[in-house]
Coordinates of C-alpha atoms in Angstrom, one line a residue:
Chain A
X157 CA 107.8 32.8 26.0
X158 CA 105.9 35.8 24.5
X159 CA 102.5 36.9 23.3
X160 CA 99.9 35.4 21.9
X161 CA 100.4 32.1 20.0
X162 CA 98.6 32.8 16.4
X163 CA 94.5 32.6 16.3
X164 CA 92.8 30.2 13.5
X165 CA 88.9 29.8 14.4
X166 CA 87.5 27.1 12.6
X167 CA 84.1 29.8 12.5
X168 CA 83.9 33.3 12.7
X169 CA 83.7 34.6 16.8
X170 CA 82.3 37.9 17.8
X171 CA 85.2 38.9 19.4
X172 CA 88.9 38.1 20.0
X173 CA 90.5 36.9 23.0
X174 CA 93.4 35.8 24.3
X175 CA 93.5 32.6 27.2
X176 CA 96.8 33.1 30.0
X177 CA 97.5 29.3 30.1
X178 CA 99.1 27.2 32.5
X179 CA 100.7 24.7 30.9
X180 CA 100.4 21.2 32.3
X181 CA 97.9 21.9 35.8
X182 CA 94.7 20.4 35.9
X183 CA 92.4 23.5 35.5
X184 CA 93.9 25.0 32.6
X185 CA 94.4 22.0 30.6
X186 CA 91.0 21.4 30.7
X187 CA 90.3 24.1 28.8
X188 CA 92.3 23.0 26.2
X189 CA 91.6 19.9 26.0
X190 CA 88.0 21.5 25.5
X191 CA 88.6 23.4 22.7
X192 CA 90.4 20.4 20.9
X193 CA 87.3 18.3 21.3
X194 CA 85.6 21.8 19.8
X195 CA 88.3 22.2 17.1
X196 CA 88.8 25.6 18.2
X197 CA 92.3 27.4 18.3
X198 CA 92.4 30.4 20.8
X199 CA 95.6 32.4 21.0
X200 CA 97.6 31.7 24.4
X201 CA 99.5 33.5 26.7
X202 CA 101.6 31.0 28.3
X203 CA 102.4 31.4 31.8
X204 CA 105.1 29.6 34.0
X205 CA 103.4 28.2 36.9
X206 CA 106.5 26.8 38.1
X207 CA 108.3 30.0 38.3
X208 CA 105.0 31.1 40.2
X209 CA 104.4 33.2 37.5
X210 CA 100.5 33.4 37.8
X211 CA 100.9 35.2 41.3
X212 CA 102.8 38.1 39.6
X213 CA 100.8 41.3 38.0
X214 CA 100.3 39.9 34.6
X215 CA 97.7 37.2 36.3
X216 CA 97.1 39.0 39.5
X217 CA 95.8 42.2 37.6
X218 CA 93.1 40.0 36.2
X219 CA 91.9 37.7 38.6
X220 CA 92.6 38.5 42.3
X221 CA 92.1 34.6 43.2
X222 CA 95.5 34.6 40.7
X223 CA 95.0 31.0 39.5
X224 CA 94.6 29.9 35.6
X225 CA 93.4 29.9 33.6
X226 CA 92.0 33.3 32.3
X227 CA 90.6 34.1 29.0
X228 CA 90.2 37.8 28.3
X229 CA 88.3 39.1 25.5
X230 CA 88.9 42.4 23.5
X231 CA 87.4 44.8 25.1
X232 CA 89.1 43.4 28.3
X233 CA 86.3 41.1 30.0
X234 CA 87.7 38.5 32.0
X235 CA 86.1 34.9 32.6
X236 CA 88.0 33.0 35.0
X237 CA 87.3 29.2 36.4
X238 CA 87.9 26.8 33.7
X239 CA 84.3 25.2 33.4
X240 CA 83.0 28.8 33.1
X241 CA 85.2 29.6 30.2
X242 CA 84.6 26.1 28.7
X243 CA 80.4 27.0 28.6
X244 CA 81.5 30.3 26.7
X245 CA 82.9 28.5 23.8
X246 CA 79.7 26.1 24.4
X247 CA 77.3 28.7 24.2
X248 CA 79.6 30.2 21.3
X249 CA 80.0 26.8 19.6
X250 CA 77.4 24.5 20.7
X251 CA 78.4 21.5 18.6
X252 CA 79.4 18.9 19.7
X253 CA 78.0 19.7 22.5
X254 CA 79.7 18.8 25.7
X255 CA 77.7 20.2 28.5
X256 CA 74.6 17.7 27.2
X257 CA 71.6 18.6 25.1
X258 CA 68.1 18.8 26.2
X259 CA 67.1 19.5 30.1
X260 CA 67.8 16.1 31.0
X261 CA 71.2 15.2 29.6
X262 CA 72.3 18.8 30.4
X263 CA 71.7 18.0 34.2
X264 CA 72.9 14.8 33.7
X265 CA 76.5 16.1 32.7
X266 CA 76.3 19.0 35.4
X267 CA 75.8 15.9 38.1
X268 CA 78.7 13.7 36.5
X269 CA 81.0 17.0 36.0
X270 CA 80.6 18.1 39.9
X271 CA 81.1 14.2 41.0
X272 CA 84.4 14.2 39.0
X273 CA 85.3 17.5 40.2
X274 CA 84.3 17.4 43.5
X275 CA 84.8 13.5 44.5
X276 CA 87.6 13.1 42.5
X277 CA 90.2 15.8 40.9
X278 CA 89.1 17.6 44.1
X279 CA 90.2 14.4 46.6
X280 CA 93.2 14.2 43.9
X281 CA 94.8 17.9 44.5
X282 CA 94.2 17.5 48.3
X283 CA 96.3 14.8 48.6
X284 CA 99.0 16.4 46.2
X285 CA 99.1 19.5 47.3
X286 CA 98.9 18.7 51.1
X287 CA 101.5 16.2 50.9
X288 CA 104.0 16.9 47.9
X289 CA 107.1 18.8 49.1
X290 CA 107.3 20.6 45.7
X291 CA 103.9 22.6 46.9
X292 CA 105.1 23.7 50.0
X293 CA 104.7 26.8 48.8
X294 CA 101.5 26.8 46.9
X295 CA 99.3 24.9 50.6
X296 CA 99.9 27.0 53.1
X297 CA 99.8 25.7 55.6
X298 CA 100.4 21.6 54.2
X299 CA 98.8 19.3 56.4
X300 CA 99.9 15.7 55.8
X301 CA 97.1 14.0 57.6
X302 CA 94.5 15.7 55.0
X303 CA 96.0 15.0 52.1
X304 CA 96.5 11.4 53.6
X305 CA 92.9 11.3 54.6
X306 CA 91.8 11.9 50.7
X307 CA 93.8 9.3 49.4
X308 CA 90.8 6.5 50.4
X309 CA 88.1 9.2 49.0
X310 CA 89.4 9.2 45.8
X311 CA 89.7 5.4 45.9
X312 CA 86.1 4.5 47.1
X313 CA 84.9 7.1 44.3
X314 CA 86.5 5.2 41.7
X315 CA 85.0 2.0 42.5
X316 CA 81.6 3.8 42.9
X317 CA 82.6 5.2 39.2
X318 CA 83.6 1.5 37.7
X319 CA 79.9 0.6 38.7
X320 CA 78.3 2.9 36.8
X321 CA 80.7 2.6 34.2
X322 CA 80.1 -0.9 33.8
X323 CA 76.7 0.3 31.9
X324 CA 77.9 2.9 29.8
X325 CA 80.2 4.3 27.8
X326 CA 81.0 7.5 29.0
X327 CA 80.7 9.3 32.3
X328 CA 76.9 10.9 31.9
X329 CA 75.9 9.0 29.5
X330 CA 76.7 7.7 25.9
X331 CA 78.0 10.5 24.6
X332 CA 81.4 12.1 25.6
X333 CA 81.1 15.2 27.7
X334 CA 83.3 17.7 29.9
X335 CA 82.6 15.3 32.9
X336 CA 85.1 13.0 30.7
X337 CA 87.4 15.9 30.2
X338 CA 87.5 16.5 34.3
X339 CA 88.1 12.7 34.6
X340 CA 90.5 11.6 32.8
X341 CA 92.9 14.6 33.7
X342 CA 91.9 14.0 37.5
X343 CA 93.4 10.2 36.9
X344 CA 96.3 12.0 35.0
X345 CA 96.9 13.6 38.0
X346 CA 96.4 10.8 40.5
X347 CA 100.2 9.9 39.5
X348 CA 102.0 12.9 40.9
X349 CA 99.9 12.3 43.7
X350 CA 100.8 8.5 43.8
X351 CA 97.5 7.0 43.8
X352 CA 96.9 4.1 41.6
X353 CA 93.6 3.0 40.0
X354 CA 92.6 -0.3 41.4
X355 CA 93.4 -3.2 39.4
X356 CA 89.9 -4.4 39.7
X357 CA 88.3 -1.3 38.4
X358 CA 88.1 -2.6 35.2
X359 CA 85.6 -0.4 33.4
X360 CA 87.4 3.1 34.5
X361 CA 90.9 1.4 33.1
X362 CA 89.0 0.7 29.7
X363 CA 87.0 4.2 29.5
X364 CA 90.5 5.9 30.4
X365 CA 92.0 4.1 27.7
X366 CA 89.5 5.3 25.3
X367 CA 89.6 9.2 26.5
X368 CA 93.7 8.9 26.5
X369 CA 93.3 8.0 23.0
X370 CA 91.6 10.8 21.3
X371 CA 94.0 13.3 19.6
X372 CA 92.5 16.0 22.5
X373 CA 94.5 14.1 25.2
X374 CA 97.3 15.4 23.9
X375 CA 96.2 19.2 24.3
Chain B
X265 CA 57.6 12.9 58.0
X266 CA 55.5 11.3 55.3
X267 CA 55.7 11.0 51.2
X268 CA 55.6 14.1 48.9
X269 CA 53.9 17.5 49.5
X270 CA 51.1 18.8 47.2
X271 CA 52.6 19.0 44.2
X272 CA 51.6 22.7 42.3
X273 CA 53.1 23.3 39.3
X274 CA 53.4 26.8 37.3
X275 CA 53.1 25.7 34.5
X276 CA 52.5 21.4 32.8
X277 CA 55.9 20.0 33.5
X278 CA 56.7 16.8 30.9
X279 CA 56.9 14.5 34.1
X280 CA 56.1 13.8 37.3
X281 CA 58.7 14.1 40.0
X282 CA 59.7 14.2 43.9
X283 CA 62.5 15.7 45.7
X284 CA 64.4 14.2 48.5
X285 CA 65.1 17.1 51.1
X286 CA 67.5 17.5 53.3
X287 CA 66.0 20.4 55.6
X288 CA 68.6 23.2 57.2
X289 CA 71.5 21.4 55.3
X290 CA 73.1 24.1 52.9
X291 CA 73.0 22.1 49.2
X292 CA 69.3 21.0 49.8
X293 CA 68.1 24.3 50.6
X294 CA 70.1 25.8 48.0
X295 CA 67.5 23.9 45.6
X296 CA 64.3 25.0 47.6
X297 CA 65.6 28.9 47.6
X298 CA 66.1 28.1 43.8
X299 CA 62.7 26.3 43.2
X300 CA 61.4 29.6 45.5
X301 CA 62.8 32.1 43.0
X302 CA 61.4 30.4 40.3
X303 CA 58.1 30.5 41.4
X304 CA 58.2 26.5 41.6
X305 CA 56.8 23.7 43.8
X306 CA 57.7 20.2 43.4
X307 CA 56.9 17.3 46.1
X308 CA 59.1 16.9 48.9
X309 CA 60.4 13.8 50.6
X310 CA 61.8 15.1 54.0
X311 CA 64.9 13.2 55.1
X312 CA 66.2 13.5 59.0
X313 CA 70.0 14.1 57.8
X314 CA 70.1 14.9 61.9
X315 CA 69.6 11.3 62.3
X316 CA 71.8 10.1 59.7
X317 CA 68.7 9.3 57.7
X318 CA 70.6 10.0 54.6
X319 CA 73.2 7.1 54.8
X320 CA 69.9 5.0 54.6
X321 CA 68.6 2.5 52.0
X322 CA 66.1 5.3 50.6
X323 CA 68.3 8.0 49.7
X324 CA 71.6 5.5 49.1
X325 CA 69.5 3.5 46.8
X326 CA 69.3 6.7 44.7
X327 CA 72.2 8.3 45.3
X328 CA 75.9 5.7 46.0
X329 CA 77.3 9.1 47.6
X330 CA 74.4 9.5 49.8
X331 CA 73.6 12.7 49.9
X332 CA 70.7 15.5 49.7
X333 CA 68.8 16.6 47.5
X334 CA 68.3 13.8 44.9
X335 CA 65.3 14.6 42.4
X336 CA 63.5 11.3 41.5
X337 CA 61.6 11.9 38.0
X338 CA 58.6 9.3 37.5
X339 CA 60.7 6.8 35.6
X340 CA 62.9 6.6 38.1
X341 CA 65.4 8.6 36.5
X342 CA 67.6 10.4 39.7
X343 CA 69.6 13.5 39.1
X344 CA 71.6 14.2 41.8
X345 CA 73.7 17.4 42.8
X346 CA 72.3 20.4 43.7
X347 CA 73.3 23.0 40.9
X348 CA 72.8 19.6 38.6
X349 CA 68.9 19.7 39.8
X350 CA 68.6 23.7 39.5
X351 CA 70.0 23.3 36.0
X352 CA 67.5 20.9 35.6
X353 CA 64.9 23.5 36.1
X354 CA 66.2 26.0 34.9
X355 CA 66.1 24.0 31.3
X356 CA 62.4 23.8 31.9
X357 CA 61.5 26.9 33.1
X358 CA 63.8 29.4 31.5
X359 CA 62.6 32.6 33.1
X360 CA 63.4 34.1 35.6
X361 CA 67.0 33.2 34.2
X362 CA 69.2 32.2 37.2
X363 CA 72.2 30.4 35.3
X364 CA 72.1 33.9 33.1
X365 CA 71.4 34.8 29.5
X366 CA 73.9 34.7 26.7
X367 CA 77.1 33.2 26.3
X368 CA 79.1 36.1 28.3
X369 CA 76.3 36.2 30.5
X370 CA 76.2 32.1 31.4
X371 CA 79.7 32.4 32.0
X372 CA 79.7 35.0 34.3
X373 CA 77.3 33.5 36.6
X374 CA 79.4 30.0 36.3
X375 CA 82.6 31.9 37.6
X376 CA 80.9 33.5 40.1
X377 CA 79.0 30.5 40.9
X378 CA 81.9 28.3 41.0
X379 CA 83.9 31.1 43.0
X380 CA 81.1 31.3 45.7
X381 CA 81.1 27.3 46.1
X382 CA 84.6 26.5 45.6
X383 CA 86.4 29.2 47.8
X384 CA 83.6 30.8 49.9
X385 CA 81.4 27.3 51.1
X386 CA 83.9 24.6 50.7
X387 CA 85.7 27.2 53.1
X388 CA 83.2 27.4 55.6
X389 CA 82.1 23.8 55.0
X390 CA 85.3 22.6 55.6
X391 CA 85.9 24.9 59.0
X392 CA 82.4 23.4 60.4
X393 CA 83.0 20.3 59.0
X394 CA 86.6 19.8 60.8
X395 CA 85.6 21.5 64.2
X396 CA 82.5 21.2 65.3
X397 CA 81.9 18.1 67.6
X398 CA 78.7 17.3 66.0
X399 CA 80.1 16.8 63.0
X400 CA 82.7 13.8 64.4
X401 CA 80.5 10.7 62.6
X402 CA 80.1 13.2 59.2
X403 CA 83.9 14.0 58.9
X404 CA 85.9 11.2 59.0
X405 CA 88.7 11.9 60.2
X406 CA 87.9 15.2 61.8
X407 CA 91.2 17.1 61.3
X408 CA 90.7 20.4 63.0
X409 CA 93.6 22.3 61.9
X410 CA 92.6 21.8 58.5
X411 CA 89.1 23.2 59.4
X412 CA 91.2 26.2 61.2
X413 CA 93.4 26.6 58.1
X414 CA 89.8 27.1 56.1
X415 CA 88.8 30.1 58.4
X416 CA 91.2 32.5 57.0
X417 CA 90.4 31.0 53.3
X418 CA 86.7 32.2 53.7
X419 CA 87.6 35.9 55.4
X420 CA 90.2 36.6 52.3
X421 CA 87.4 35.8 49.6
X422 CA 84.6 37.9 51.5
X423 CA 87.5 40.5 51.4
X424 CA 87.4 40.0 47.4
X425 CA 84.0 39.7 46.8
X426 CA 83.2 42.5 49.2
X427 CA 85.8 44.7 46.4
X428 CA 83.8 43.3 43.9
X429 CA 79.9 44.1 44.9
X430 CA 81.1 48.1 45.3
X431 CA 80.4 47.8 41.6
X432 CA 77.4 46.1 41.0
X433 CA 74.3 44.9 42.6
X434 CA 74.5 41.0 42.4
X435 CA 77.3 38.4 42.6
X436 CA 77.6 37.8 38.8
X437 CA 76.2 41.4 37.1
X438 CA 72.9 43.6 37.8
X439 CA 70.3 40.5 38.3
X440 CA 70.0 37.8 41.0
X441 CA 71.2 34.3 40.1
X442 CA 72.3 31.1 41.3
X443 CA 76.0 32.8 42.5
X444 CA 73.7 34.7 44.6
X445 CA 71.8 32.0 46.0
X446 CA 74.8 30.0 46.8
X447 CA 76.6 32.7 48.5
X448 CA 73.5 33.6 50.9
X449 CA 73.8 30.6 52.3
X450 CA 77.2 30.0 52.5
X451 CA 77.4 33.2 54.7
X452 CA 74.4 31.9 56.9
X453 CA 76.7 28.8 56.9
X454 CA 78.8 30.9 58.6
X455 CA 77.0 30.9 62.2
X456 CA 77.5 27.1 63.0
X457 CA 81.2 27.6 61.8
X458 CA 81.7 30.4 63.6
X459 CA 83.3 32.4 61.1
X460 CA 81.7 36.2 61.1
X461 CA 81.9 38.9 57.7
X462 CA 84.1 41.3 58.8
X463 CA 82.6 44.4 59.7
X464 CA 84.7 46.5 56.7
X465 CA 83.5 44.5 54.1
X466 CA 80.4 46.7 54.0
X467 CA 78.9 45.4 50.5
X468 CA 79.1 42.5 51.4
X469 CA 76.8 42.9 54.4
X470 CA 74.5 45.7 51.8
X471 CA 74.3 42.5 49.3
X472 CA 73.3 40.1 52.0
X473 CA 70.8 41.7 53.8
X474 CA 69.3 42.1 50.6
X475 CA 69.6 38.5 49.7
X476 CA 68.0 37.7 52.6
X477 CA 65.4 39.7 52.6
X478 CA 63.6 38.0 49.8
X479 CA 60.5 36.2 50.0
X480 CA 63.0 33.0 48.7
X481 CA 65.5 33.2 51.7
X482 CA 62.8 31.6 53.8
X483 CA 62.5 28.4 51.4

């Protein structure tokens, strides 16, 4: 896998960049999955996470926390954390807009994006990564009864979630958003972590549906 | 502890509103320091999270994860989450900026946000959380090697951020912003976890005493 992949903005940017990208983990295809809902192509630099590749120089050099993903702009700026590099391309591209518009349905999105993260994909990698032998390396140390412990968080939140989808269309509102984005890949990755959806959750089974459908799922 | 405080605002807000406050607790104050900063007063709610007061029908009613703060607006409208609610505001009342200016700028402070939440207090969160007796009803279950396994977590970041602030002034570039605010108080947070910054990490200990020494810190 070499350089960068080739670079076709749908509008002219300010500068260039490249994006180290991690393939199929949460954080970085978020990102991606962003920039399909944007129609935005950014050259990548793929990165083998299974080979542990983002702990070596390449990553390491430019963000000392060495996770993905890592965009890194011409003159060498780095933005790391995936929602951070997401509101770049936001601020760069505001339309559609998927952080919200207007005071209100921007905090709106910020409260649903956070629950998501922090409720869910959060309660999600816990229970993978403290409990998947394949990780042994990447939780150290792995502590079963943790990741055992957030199996029932992630399960209470999506009943809590079917509720307030049972009103609406989309996570903050009617409108699709990153808090979506952060949702349905948390739910993607609720099956290496073998947690199920509840059968009764009815409205998060049809909103999943809907966001596995649009051609950015794929991304 | 009655309804809201007087209620003086800056400048004519487009609604009416009250916050519910969770006193010492780190995410409410984070909104108060953030309010401070702005030069903002909006009515307060106090709510005994000491005596559980939180998992009551006032604050659950608003908030199905029942927690603090949750910001009422006059319609009834709740936005929940702390950075959600500072974003809130800082929609309102642009200046002084404290989620940054421009699109490099606004992602910058969302990285270093982010970092400052996300490895710094969940870190010391989770270490209080996990090990302190008083926390046995909050955590449930309490798992105290997990909360010892979190100690180290918070000491390695400090190490990086203290690397970091020989450069610059503030967490996220040459002015204060909500990174800042967040990390202040997850290194207060530090006390009841009994987790100390290590006495090398000298910017680190420059950037905090200068955090806390504004008129904010107090909020």
């Amino acid at each position: 896998m070499g350089g960068p992949t080739p670079y076709d903005p749908v509008e002219k940017l300010e500068v260039r960049m490249k994006l180290f990208d991690g393939g199929r983990a949460p954080n970085p295809r978020r990102v991606r999955v962003f920039l399909a809902e944007k129609g935005l192509s950014v050259p990548l630099v793929p990165v083998d996470m299974g080979a542990l590749e983002h702990r070596g120089a390449e990553v390491a050099g430019r963000n000392p926390l060495r996770r993905l993903p890592v965009l890194e702009l011409d003159d060498g700026t780095i933005i790391t954390e995936s929602i951070a590099i997401c509101r770049y391309f936001e601020e760069l591209h505001p339309e559609p807009a998927l952080f919200g518009t207007g005071a209100l349905g921007k905090a709106k999105v910020e409260m649903w994006q956070r629950r998501m993260e922090l409720n869910l994909m959060a309660s999600v990698a816990a229970a993978f990564r403290h409990i998947h032998p394949a990780m042994k390396e990447w939780e150290v140390p792995q502590i079963p009864e943790w990741g055992e412990a957030n199996k029932p968080k992630a399960i209470e939140f999506l009943h809590l979630l079917d509720h307030e989808l049972a009103e609406r269309e989309f996570a903050a509102g009617d409108a699709y958003s990153v808090a979506d984005i952060t949702g349905m890949i948390a739910i993607d990755f609720m099956k290496p972590a073998r947690i199920k959806v509840p059968e009764e959750c009815t409205n998060v089974l049809r909103w999943y549906a809907a966001l596995t459908s649009r051609p950015s799922a794929t991304a």
